[in-house]
Short mmCIF file of C-alpha atoms and ligand atoms in Angstrom, two decimals:
data_model
loop_
_atom_site.label_atom_id
_atom_site.label_comp_id
_atom_site.label_asym_id
_atom_site.label_seq_id
_atom_site.Cartn_x
_atom_site.Cartn_y
_atom_site.Cartn_z
CA MET A 1 0.08 0.05 0.37
CA THR A 2 1.52 3.96 -1.22
CA ILE A 3 0.51 6.07 1.48
CA LEU A 4 0.53 9.79 0.50
CA GLN A 5 3.64 11.01 2.49
CA LYS A 6 5.66 8.06 1.24
CA TYR A 7 4.83 9.15 -2.99
CA LEU A 8 5.69 13.09 -2.46
CA GLU A 9 9.00 11.41 -0.43
CA ASN A 10 9.55 9.02 -4.11
CA SER A 11 8.19 12.30 -6.21
CA GLY A 12 11.32 13.71 -4.97
CA VAL A 13 8.88 16.83 -3.53
CA CYS A 14 10.61 19.73 -0.99
CA GLU A 15 11.12 19.13 2.10
CA ASP A 16 8.02 21.82 2.79
CA LEU A 17 6.01 21.57 -0.11
CA CYS A 18 5.59 17.85 1.40
CA LYS A 19 4.75 19.36 4.76
CA ILE A 20 2.03 22.41 3.08
CA ILE A 21 0.36 19.13 1.47
CA VAL A 22 0.03 16.77 4.13
CA LEU A 23 -0.93 19.61 6.57
CA ILE A 24 -3.67 20.92 4.37
CA ALA A 25 -4.66 16.99 3.38
CA ASP A 26 -5.15 16.44 7.42
CA GLN A 27 -7.53 18.48 7.57
CA ALA A 28 -10.26 16.66 6.39
CA THR A 29 -11.33 14.29 8.91
CA SER A 30 -11.93 17.75 10.78
CA ILE A 31 -13.78 19.38 7.71
CA ARG A 32 -16.20 17.25 7.87
CA GLU A 33 -16.85 16.78 11.25
CA ALA A 34 -17.84 20.54 10.73
CA PHE A 35 -20.68 19.92 8.48
CA ILE A 36 -22.97 18.65 10.51
CA GLY A 37 -22.36 21.78 12.76
CA ASN A 38 -22.77 24.58 9.56
CA GLN A 39 -25.65 23.78 7.12
CA SER A 40 -26.88 27.20 7.10
CA HIS A 41 -26.25 30.19 5.34
CA ALA A 42 -24.64 32.98 6.53
CA ASP A 43 -25.16 36.40 6.36
CA SER A 44 -22.38 37.58 4.24
CA THR A 45 -21.31 37.50 0.76
CA ASN A 46 -17.71 37.53 -0.37
CA ALA A 47 -15.22 39.17 -2.94
CA SER A 48 -17.37 37.59 -6.21
CA GLY A 49 -20.92 39.14 -4.35
CA GLU A 50 -21.75 35.00 -3.63
CA GLN A 51 -23.53 34.58 -0.18
CA GLN A 52 -21.68 32.41 2.11
CA THR A 53 -22.29 28.93 4.06
CA THR A 54 -21.49 29.08 7.63
CA MET A 55 -19.03 25.97 6.38
CA ASP A 56 -17.38 28.57 3.51
CA ILE A 57 -16.26 30.32 6.31
CA TRP A 58 -16.21 27.97 8.75
CA VAL A 59 -13.51 26.26 6.25
CA ASP A 60 -11.83 28.97 5.59
CA THR A 61 -11.20 30.59 8.80
CA HIS A 62 -9.92 26.64 9.75
CA ILE A 63 -6.87 26.27 6.95
CA THR A 64 -6.31 29.61 7.20
CA ARG A 65 -5.03 29.38 11.11
CA ILE A 66 -3.18 26.04 10.24
CA LEU A 67 -1.41 27.41 8.29
CA ALA A 68 -0.72 31.31 9.65
CA LYS A 69 0.24 29.28 12.62
CA SER A 70 2.52 26.69 11.04
CA GLY A 71 5.26 28.88 9.08
CA LEU A 72 5.59 27.12 6.06
CA VAL A 73 3.48 29.71 3.84
CA HIS A 74 4.57 33.20 3.00
CA VAL A 75 1.00 34.34 1.19
CA ILE A 76 -2.84 32.80 0.75
CA ALA A 77 -5.79 34.00 -1.50
CA SER A 78 -8.86 32.72 -0.79
CA GLU A 79 -12.05 33.11 -2.41
CA GLU A 80 -13.68 33.71 0.66
CA GLN A 81 -11.25 36.14 1.47
CA ASP A 82 -11.38 39.68 -0.23
CA ASP A 83 -7.56 40.03 0.19
CA ILE A 84 -4.41 38.39 0.09
CA THR A 85 -2.94 38.00 3.47
CA THR A 86 0.68 37.66 4.27
CA PHE A 87 2.32 35.51 6.37
CA SER A 88 5.71 36.86 8.62
CA SER A 89 7.26 33.97 7.03
CA SER A 90 10.72 33.36 5.56
CA SER A 91 8.93 30.73 2.92
CA LYS A 92 8.57 30.66 -0.58
CA TYR A 93 5.31 29.41 -0.68
CA SER A 94 1.81 30.66 -1.94
CA VAL A 95 -1.05 28.96 -1.44
CA VAL A 96 -4.79 29.84 -3.37
CA MET A 97 -7.40 28.00 -2.27
CA ASP A 98 -11.54 27.73 -2.83
CA PRO A 99 -11.79 26.66 0.85
CA LEU A 100 -15.96 25.25 -0.01
CA ASP A 101 -16.41 24.67 -3.40
CA GLY A 102 -19.88 23.38 -4.87
CA SER A 103 -21.03 24.67 -0.79
CA SER A 104 -24.78 25.44 -2.42
CA LEU A 105 -25.06 21.51 -2.18
CA ILE A 106 -24.54 21.23 1.28
CA SER A 107 -27.39 20.98 2.60
CA VAL A 108 -28.73 18.30 0.32
CA ASN A 109 -25.43 16.40 1.14
CA MET A 110 -24.35 15.79 -1.94
CA CYS A 111 -20.40 15.98 -2.59
CA VAL A 112 -18.49 18.76 -2.48
CA GLY A 113 -14.69 19.32 -2.05
CA THR A 114 -11.97 21.82 -0.75
CA ILE A 115 -9.71 23.20 -4.07
CA VAL A 116 -5.70 24.37 -3.26
CA GLY A 117 -2.84 25.46 -5.67
CA ILE A 118 0.82 25.95 -4.51
CA TYR A 119 3.15 28.29 -6.21
CA ASN A 120 6.87 29.23 -5.58
CA GLY A 121 6.40 33.22 -5.11
CA ASP A 122 3.66 35.27 -6.11
CA ILE A 123 0.21 34.09 -6.13
CA LEU A 124 -0.16 36.31 -9.22
CA GLN A 125 1.34 33.83 -11.26
CA PRO A 126 -0.01 31.37 -14.21
CA GLY A 127 -1.45 28.79 -13.44
CA LYS A 128 1.27 25.90 -15.26
CA ASN A 129 3.67 27.59 -12.58
CA LEU A 130 1.95 25.74 -9.88
CA GLU A 131 3.71 23.23 -8.10
CA ALA A 132 1.10 21.56 -6.87
CA ALA A 133 -2.21 21.15 -6.93
CA PHE A 134 -5.10 19.16 -5.32
CA TYR A 135 -8.89 18.93 -4.08
CA MET A 136 -10.12 16.69 -1.46
CA LEU A 137 -13.57 15.69 -2.19
CA TYR A 138 -16.24 15.11 0.54
CA GLY A 139 -17.80 12.08 -1.24
CA LEU A 140 -19.13 8.47 0.03
CA MET A 141 -15.40 8.34 0.54
CA THR A 142 -12.75 11.03 1.25
CA THR A 143 -10.71 11.26 -1.07
CA LEU A 144 -8.10 13.51 -2.78
CA THR A 145 -6.53 13.87 -6.50
CA LEU A 146 -3.20 15.26 -6.56
CA SER A 147 -0.59 16.28 -8.68
CA VAL A 148 2.88 17.87 -7.56
CA GLY A 149 4.25 17.58 -11.88
CA ARG A 150 4.78 14.47 -11.99
CA GLY A 151 0.91 12.84 -13.35
CA VAL A 152 -1.90 12.74 -10.87
CA ALA A 153 -2.35 10.16 -8.24
CA ILE A 154 -5.88 9.65 -6.23
CA PHE A 155 -5.87 9.09 -2.53
CA ALA A 156 -8.50 7.78 0.03
CA LEU A 157 -8.51 8.66 3.83
CA ASN A 158 -8.50 5.39 5.44
CA SER A 159 -10.48 4.75 9.20
CA ASP A 160 -6.64 5.17 10.92
CA GLY A 161 -6.49 9.28 9.01
CA VAL A 162 -4.19 7.76 6.83
CA TYR A 163 -3.89 8.70 2.59
CA GLN A 164 -3.91 5.39 0.87
CA MET A 165 -3.39 5.28 -2.92
CA LEU A 166 -6.61 4.14 -5.05
CA GLU A 167 -4.57 5.09 -8.47
CA ASP A 168 -2.08 6.26 -9.91
CA ASN A 169 -1.25 8.14 -13.20
CA VAL A 170 -4.72 8.70 -13.45
CA GLN A 171 -5.22 9.60 -17.61
CA ILE A 172 -8.70 11.64 -18.65
CA PRO A 173 -10.14 9.16 -21.36
CA GLU A 174 -12.00 10.54 -24.22
CA GLY A 175 -15.87 9.60 -22.98
CA ASN A 176 -19.08 11.66 -24.13
CA LEU A 177 -20.44 13.18 -20.23
CA TYR A 178 -20.92 17.01 -20.16
CA GLY A 179 -21.92 19.19 -18.03
CA SER A 180 -22.32 22.82 -18.90
CA GLY A 181 -23.16 25.56 -15.85
CA GLY A 182 -25.52 28.94 -17.41
CA LEU A 183 -28.86 29.40 -18.54
CA ARG A 184 -29.53 27.36 -21.72
CA MET A 185 -31.53 30.59 -23.02
CA GLU A 186 -28.41 32.65 -21.70
CA TRP A 187 -25.89 30.48 -24.06
CA LEU A 188 -23.89 32.45 -26.68
CA PRO A 189 -23.91 30.70 -30.15
CA LYS A 190 -20.45 28.74 -30.17
CA HIS A 191 -22.13 27.30 -26.83
CA SER A 192 -24.70 26.05 -28.00
CA LYS A 193 -23.47 24.57 -31.14
CA PHE A 194 -20.77 23.04 -29.44
CA ILE A 195 -23.59 21.53 -26.53
CA ALA A 196 -25.76 20.47 -29.57
CA ASP A 197 -22.44 18.72 -31.49
CA ILE A 198 -22.05 16.66 -28.53
CA GLU A 199 -25.87 15.76 -27.76
CA ALA A 200 -26.22 14.37 -31.18
CA ALA A 201 -23.37 12.45 -31.08
CA GLY A 202 -24.59 10.42 -27.72
CA GLY A 203 -23.48 12.38 -25.11
CA LYS A 204 -24.52 12.14 -21.82
CA ASN A 205 -25.88 14.96 -19.42
CA ARG A 206 -23.85 15.52 -15.71
CA TYR A 207 -24.17 18.39 -14.25
CA SER A 208 -24.54 18.74 -10.01
CA GLY A 209 -23.10 22.49 -9.31
CA SER A 210 -19.93 21.58 -7.57
CA PHE A 211 -17.25 21.95 -9.83
CA VAL A 212 -15.37 19.53 -8.34
CA ALA A 213 -17.12 17.06 -8.19
CA ASP A 214 -18.80 16.95 -12.01
CA PHE A 215 -14.36 17.30 -12.57
CA HIS A 216 -13.66 13.91 -11.23
CA GLN A 217 -16.95 12.31 -12.57
CA VAL A 218 -14.79 13.25 -16.18
CA LEU A 219 -11.44 12.63 -14.48
CA LYS A 220 -12.58 8.76 -14.28
CA TYR A 221 -15.13 8.78 -17.39
CA GLY A 222 -14.06 11.33 -19.95
CA GLY A 223 -16.05 14.28 -20.97
CA VAL A 224 -16.33 18.16 -20.35
CA TYR A 225 -17.38 20.51 -17.51
CA ALA A 226 -18.33 23.99 -18.77
CA TYR A 227 -19.08 27.54 -17.29
CA PRO A 228 -19.66 29.47 -20.32
CA SER A 229 -18.98 32.99 -21.46
CA THR A 230 -23.21 33.40 -21.11
CA MET A 231 -25.20 36.80 -22.08
CA LYS A 232 -25.42 38.49 -18.90
CA SER A 233 -21.55 37.25 -17.80
CA PRO A 234 -19.19 37.19 -20.51
CA ASP A 235 -16.52 35.85 -17.98
CA GLY A 236 -18.29 32.98 -16.98
CA LYS A 237 -19.03 32.26 -13.46
CA LEU A 238 -15.73 30.44 -11.75
CA ARG A 239 -12.34 31.87 -10.97
CA LEU A 240 -9.72 31.47 -12.73
CA VAL A 241 -7.20 31.37 -8.96
CA PHE A 242 -9.03 29.66 -7.25
CA GLU A 243 -10.94 26.65 -9.26
CA VAL A 244 -9.79 26.73 -12.69
CA ASN A 245 -5.96 27.06 -12.19
CA PRO A 246 -5.60 24.70 -9.57
CA ILE A 247 -8.31 21.18 -11.90
CA GLY A 248 -7.00 22.63 -14.47
CA PHE A 249 -3.44 21.72 -13.68
CA LEU A 250 -4.49 18.46 -12.80
CA ALA A 251 -6.75 17.87 -15.78
CA ILE A 252 -3.08 18.80 -18.04
CA GLN A 253 -1.20 16.30 -15.81
CA ALA A 254 -3.56 13.72 -16.26
CA GLY A 255 -3.79 14.31 -20.17
CA GLY A 256 -6.56 16.43 -20.76
CA ALA A 257 -6.62 19.94 -21.43
CA VAL A 258 -8.56 23.08 -20.37
CA SER A 259 -9.33 26.46 -21.56
CA ASN A 260 -11.78 29.33 -21.87
CA GLY A 261 -13.06 28.24 -25.24
CA VAL A 262 -10.05 29.90 -27.61
CA SER A 263 -6.53 28.66 -25.48
CA ASN A 264 -5.52 26.54 -22.86
CA THR A 265 -6.29 29.04 -19.24
CA LEU A 266 -3.01 27.40 -17.43
CA ALA A 267 -1.43 29.86 -19.45
CA ILE A 268 -2.94 33.44 -18.73
CA ALA A 269 -1.18 35.68 -16.50
CA PRO A 270 -3.95 36.68 -14.04
CA ALA A 271 -4.71 40.84 -13.40
CA LYS A 272 -6.56 40.23 -9.72
CA VAL A 273 -7.22 37.84 -7.58
CA HIS A 274 -10.73 36.80 -7.32
CA GLN A 275 -10.48 37.41 -11.89
CA ARG A 276 -13.47 34.95 -13.43
CA THR A 277 -12.76 33.20 -16.51
CA PRO A 278 -15.11 30.67 -18.89
CA ILE A 279 -14.03 27.14 -18.61
CA TYR A 280 -13.91 24.31 -20.97
CA ILE A 281 -12.00 21.41 -18.98
CA GLY A 282 -12.07 17.06 -20.12
CA SER A 283 -10.69 15.10 -22.23
CA ARG A 284 -8.64 16.36 -25.03
CA GLY A 285 -10.77 15.33 -27.63
CA MET A 286 -14.07 17.97 -26.56
CA ILE A 287 -12.03 21.11 -25.84
CA GLU A 288 -10.40 20.69 -29.25
CA ALA A 289 -13.94 20.50 -30.19
CA ILE A 290 -14.25 23.71 -28.54
CA GLU A 291 -11.65 25.62 -29.66
CA LYS A 292 -12.07 24.94 -33.00
CA ILE A 293 -15.83 26.09 -32.81
CA HIS A 294 -14.24 29.40 -31.99
CA ASN A 295 -11.49 29.71 -33.43
CA ALA A 296 -13.07 28.85 -37.05
P1 AFP B 1 -18.77 27.97 -5.02
O1 AFP B 1 -19.99 26.60 -4.43
O2 AFP B 1 -17.98 27.63 -4.11
O3 AFP B 1 -19.94 29.29 -4.85
O4 AFP B 1 -18.81 27.30 -6.43
C1 AFP B 1 -19.50 27.15 -7.45
C2 AFP B 1 -19.14 26.54 -8.64
O5 AFP B 1 -18.15 27.95 -8.64
C3 AFP B 1 -18.87 25.52 -9.17
O6 AFP B 1 -18.35 24.64 -7.99
C4 AFP B 1 -20.51 25.13 -9.43
O7 AFP B 1 -19.84 24.19 -11.17
C5 AFP B 1 -20.82 26.68 -10.66
O8 AFP B 1 -20.57 27.34 -9.14
C6 AFP B 1 -22.77 26.37 -10.28
O9 AFP B 1 -23.28 27.34 -10.78
P2 AFP B 1 -24.92 27.41 -11.20
O10 AFP B 1 -25.29 27.36 -9.42
O11 AFP B 1 -24.64 28.58 -11.76
O12 AFP B 1 -25.02 25.82 -11.97
#
């Protein structure tokens, strides 16, 4: 049985980076326990103007406090915090996170997760510079899907609190699942054509409202998750720094692709921390198809 710590050791990852990954991953048990007492909405909105749940705030505060205490991280940026926080640490690492992605699904007990990206240096770097990215998924099992730039591995948290490997060298197959955000009546013609082509080819619609859970399905079965540019929201909904870049990094490491419809989002240098972007992510063939439609 390969456990997370051994995998990181064998991957030749720098000791401090290993410690940050393990420290955040080890918070999954406390996070799971906190769901039961945090089932409601809070009276606050985040920097993107979305109503927060008490669980969003709980996880954000919890991970931020743990990282502040660790001395392992210099800067942190969170989807749930307006500003970047700098700690008095000589560490070279910056952490970006969506503490609880898919939080509208908490009250219906569906699958949500924590998304994390780690950079060496500044936070506002293109996603291709990530040193590591991972997400914890709080589903039937707690799983950790991780890349330190050497492919993608999936671990499950066992009853001893140890992450044991389920799968290494995960590759996104070409598949026919698709899920798209945004109201159909607000989709733009190129996106509508993309979805119509998938449906005409027998594609199956799978969309839960939790990006991290929907991506995990695409990672395993193949297909595409999209949150496009719409008439009302030309920049889409998802956040480049907190959601798209870490998961995009994992998609590329698994042989898939990520795009804003026109080109690879991992090449974009973010202008601001809460920047939004349209996203298409999943099997390489699917992403080539949308880029072909846009660039025709
Ligand atoms: P949060 O729950 O972290 O705010 O994120 C939800 C999300 O960004 C993403 O996880 C979903 O795929 C998407 O929004 C759902 O949006 P719709 O409710 O518009 O479908």
